[in-house]
PDB file of C-alpha atoms in Angstrom:
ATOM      1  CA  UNK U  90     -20.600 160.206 -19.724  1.00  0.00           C
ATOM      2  CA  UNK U  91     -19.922 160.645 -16.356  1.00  0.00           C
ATOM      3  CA  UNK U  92     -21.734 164.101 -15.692  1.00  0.00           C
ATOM      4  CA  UNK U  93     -25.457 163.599 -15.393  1.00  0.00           C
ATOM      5  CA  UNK U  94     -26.360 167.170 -15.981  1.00  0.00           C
ATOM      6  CA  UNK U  95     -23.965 167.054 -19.767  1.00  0.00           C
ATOM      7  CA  UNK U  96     -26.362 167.602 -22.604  1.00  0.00           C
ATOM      8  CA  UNK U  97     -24.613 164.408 -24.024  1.00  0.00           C
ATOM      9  CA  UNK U  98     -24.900 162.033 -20.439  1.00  0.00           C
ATOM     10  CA  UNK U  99     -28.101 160.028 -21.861  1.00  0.00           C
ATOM     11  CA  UNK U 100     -26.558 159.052 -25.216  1.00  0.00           C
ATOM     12  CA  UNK U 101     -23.597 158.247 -24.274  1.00  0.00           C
ATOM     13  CA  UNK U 102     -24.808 155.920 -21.613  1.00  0.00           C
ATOM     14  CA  UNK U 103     -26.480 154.563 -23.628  1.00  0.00           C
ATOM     15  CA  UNK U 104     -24.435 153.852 -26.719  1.00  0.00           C
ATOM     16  CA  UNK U 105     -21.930 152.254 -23.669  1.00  0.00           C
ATOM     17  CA  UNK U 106     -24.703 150.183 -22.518  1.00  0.00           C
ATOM     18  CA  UNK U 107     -25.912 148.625 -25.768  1.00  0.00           C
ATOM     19  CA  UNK U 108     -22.264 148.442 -27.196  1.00  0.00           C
ATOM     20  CA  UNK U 109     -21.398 144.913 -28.274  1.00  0.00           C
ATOM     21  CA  UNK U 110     -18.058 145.287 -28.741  1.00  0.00           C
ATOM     22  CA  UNK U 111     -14.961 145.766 -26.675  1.00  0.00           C
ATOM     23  CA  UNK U 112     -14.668 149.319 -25.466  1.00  0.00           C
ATOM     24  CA  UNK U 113     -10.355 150.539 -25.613  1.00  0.00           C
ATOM     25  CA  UNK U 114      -9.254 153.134 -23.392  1.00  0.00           C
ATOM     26  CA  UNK U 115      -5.615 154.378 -24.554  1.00  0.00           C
ATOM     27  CA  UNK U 116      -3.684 154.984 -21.009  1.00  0.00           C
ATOM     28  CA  UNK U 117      -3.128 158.510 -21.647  1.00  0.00           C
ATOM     29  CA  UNK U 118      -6.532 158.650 -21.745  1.00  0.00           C
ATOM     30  CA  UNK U 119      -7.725 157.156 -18.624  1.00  0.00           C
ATOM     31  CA  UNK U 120      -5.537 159.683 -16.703  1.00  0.00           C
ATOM     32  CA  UNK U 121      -6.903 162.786 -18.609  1.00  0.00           C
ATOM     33  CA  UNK U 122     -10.475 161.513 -18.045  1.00  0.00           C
ATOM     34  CA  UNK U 123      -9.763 160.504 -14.196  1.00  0.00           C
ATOM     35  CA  UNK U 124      -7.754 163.914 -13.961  1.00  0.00           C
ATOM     36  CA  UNK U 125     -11.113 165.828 -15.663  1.00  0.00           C
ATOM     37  CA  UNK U 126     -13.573 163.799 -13.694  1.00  0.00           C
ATOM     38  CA  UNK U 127     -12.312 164.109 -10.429  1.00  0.00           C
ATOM     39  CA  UNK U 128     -11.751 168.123 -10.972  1.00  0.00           C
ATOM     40  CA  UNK U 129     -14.892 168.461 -11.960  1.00  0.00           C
ATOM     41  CA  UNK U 130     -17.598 165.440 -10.081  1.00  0.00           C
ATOM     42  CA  UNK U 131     -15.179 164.397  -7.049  1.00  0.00           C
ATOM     43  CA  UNK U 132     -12.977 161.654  -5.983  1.00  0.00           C
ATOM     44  CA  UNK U 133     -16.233 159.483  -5.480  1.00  0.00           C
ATOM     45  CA  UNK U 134     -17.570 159.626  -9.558  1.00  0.00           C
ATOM     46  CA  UNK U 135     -13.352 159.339 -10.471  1.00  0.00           C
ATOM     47  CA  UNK U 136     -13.612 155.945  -8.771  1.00  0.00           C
ATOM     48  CA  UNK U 137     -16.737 154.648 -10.272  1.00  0.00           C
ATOM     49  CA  UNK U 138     -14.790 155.956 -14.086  1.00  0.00           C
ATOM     50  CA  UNK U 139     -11.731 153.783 -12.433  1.00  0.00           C
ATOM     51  CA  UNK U 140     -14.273 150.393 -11.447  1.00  0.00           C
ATOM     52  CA  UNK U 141     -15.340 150.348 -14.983  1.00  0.00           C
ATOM     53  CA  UNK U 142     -11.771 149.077 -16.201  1.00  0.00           C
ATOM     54  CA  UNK U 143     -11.740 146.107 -13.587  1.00  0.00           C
ATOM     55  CA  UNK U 144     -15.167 144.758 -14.487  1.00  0.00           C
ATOM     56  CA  UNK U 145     -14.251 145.076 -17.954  1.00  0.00           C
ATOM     57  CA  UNK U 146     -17.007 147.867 -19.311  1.00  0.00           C
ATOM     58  CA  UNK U 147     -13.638 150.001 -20.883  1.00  0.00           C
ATOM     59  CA  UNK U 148     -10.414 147.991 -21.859  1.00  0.00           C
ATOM     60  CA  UNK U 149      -6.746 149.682 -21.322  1.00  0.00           C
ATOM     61  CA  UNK U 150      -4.584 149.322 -24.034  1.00  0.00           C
ATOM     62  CA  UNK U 151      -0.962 150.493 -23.316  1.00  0.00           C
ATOM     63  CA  UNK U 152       0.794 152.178 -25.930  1.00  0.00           C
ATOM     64  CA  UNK U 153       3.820 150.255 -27.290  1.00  0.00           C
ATOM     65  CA  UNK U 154       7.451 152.385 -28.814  1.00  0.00           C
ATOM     66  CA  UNK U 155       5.688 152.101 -32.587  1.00  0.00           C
ATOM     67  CA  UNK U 156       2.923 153.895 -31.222  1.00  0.00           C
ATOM     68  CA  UNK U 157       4.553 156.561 -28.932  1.00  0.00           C
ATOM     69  CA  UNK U 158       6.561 157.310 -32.232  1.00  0.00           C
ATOM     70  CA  UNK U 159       3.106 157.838 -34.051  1.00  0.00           C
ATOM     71  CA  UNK U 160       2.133 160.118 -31.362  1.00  0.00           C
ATOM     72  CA  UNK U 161       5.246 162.181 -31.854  1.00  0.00           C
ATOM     73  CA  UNK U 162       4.606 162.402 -35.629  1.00  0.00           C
ATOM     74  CA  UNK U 163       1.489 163.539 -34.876  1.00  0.00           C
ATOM     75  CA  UNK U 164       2.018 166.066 -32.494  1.00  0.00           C
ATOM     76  CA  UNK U 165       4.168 167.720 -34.895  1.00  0.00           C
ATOM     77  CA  UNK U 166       2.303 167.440 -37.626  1.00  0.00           C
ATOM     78  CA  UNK U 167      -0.837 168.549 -36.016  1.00  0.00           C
ATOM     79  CA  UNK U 168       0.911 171.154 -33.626  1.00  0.00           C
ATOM     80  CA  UNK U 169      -1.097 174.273 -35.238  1.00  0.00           C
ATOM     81  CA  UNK U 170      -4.032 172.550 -33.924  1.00  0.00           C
ATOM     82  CA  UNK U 171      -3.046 171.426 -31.849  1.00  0.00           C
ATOM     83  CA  UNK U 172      -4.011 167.435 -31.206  1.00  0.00           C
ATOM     84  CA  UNK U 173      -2.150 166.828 -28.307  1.00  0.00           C
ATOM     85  CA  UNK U 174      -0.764 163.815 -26.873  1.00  0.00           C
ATOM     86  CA  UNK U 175      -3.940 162.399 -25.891  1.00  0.00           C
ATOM     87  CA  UNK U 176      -5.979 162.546 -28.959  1.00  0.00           C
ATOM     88  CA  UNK U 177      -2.620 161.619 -30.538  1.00  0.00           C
ATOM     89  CA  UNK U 178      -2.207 158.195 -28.966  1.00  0.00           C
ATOM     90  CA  UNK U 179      -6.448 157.476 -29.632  1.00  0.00           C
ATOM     91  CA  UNK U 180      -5.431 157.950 -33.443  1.00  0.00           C
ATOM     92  CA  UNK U 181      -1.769 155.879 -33.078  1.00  0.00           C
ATOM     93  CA  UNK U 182      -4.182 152.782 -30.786  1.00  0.00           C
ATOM     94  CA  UNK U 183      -6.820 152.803 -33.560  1.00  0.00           C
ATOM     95  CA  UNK U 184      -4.072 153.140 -36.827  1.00  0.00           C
ATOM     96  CA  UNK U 185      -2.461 150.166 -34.837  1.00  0.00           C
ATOM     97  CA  UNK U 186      -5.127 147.592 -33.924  1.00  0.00           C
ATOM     98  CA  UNK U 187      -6.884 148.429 -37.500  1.00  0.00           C
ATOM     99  CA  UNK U 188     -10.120 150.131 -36.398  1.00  0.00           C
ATOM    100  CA  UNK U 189     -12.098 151.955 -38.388  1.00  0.00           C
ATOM    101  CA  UNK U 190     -14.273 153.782 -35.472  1.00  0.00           C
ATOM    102  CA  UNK U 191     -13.853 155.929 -32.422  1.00  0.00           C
ATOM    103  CA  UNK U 192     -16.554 156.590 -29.690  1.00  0.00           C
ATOM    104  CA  UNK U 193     -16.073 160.316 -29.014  1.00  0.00           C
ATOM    105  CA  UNK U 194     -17.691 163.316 -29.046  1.00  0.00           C
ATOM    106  CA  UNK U 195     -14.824 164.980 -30.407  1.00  0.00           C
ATOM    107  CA  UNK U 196     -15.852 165.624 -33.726  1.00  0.00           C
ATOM    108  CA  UNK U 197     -13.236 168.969 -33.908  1.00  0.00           C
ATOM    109  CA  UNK U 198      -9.865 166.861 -33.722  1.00  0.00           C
ATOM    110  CA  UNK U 199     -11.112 163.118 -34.969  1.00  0.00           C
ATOM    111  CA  UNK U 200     -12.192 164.423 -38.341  1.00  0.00           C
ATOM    112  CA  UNK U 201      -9.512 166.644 -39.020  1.00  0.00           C
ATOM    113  CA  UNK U 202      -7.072 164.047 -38.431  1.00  0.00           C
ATOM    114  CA  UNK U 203      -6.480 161.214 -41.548  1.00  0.00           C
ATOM    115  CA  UNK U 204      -5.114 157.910 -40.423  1.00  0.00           C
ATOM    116  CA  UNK U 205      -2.699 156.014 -41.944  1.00  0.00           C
ATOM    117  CA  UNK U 206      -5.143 153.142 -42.272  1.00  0.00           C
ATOM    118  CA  UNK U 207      -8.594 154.528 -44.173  1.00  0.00           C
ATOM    119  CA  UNK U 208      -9.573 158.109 -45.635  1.00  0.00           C
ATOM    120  CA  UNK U 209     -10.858 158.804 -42.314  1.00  0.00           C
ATOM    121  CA  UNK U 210     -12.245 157.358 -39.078  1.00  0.00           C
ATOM    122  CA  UNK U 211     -16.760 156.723 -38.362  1.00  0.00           C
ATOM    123  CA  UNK U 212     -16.750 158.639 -35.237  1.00  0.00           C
ATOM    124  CA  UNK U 213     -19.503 157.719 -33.112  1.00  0.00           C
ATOM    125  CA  UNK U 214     -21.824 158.661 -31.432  1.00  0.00           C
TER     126      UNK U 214
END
């Protein structure tokens, strides 16, 4: 979302700035995306990512123990994959708080991956 010349920048800004709902951010994933964004855009766009969690656009949601655990079993179970911690703790946040969808363009490791929860998650866009 944050690169303007991504073939996926328009849609995604868009899908953020018509969503209705609240937007959760995992921490892991803020710092991968911060980490990602600043390597590849600058400090400058990092910040802007950063701003979006203190005028609410994204929500952080901090893992509790029962969901670092989940991550764990995940890991292992998807280490051929592999999912990775990040991913990991998106799919332990969503089994946790009940949701049924994920906004991510990740289509590779969200579909592979069952939740406890459903048969599998609507991954949007």
């Amino acid at each position: 979302m944050a690169d303007e010349d991504d073939d996926d920048h328009v849609q995604c800004v868009e899908l953020v700035s018509q969503w209705r709902g609240r937007l959760l951010v995992p921490t892991p994933v803020v710092f991968e995306a911060a980490q990602l964004i600043e390597r590849r855009l600058g400090a400058d766009d990092e910040a802007v990512f950063l701003d979006l969690f203190s005028v609410r656009t994204l929500e952080l949601v901090d893992l509790t123990p029962d969901d670092f655990t989940r991550v764990a079993e995940l890991v292992r179970k998807y280490s051929d994959f592999p999912l990775g911690t990040v991913d990991a703790s998106v799919v332990a946040v969503a089994e946790s708080l009940g949701l049924s969808g994920l906004v991510t363009l990740d289509r590779r490791h969200f579909s592979a991956v069952q939740p406890k929860h459903r048969p599998s998650f609507e991954l949007v866009p």
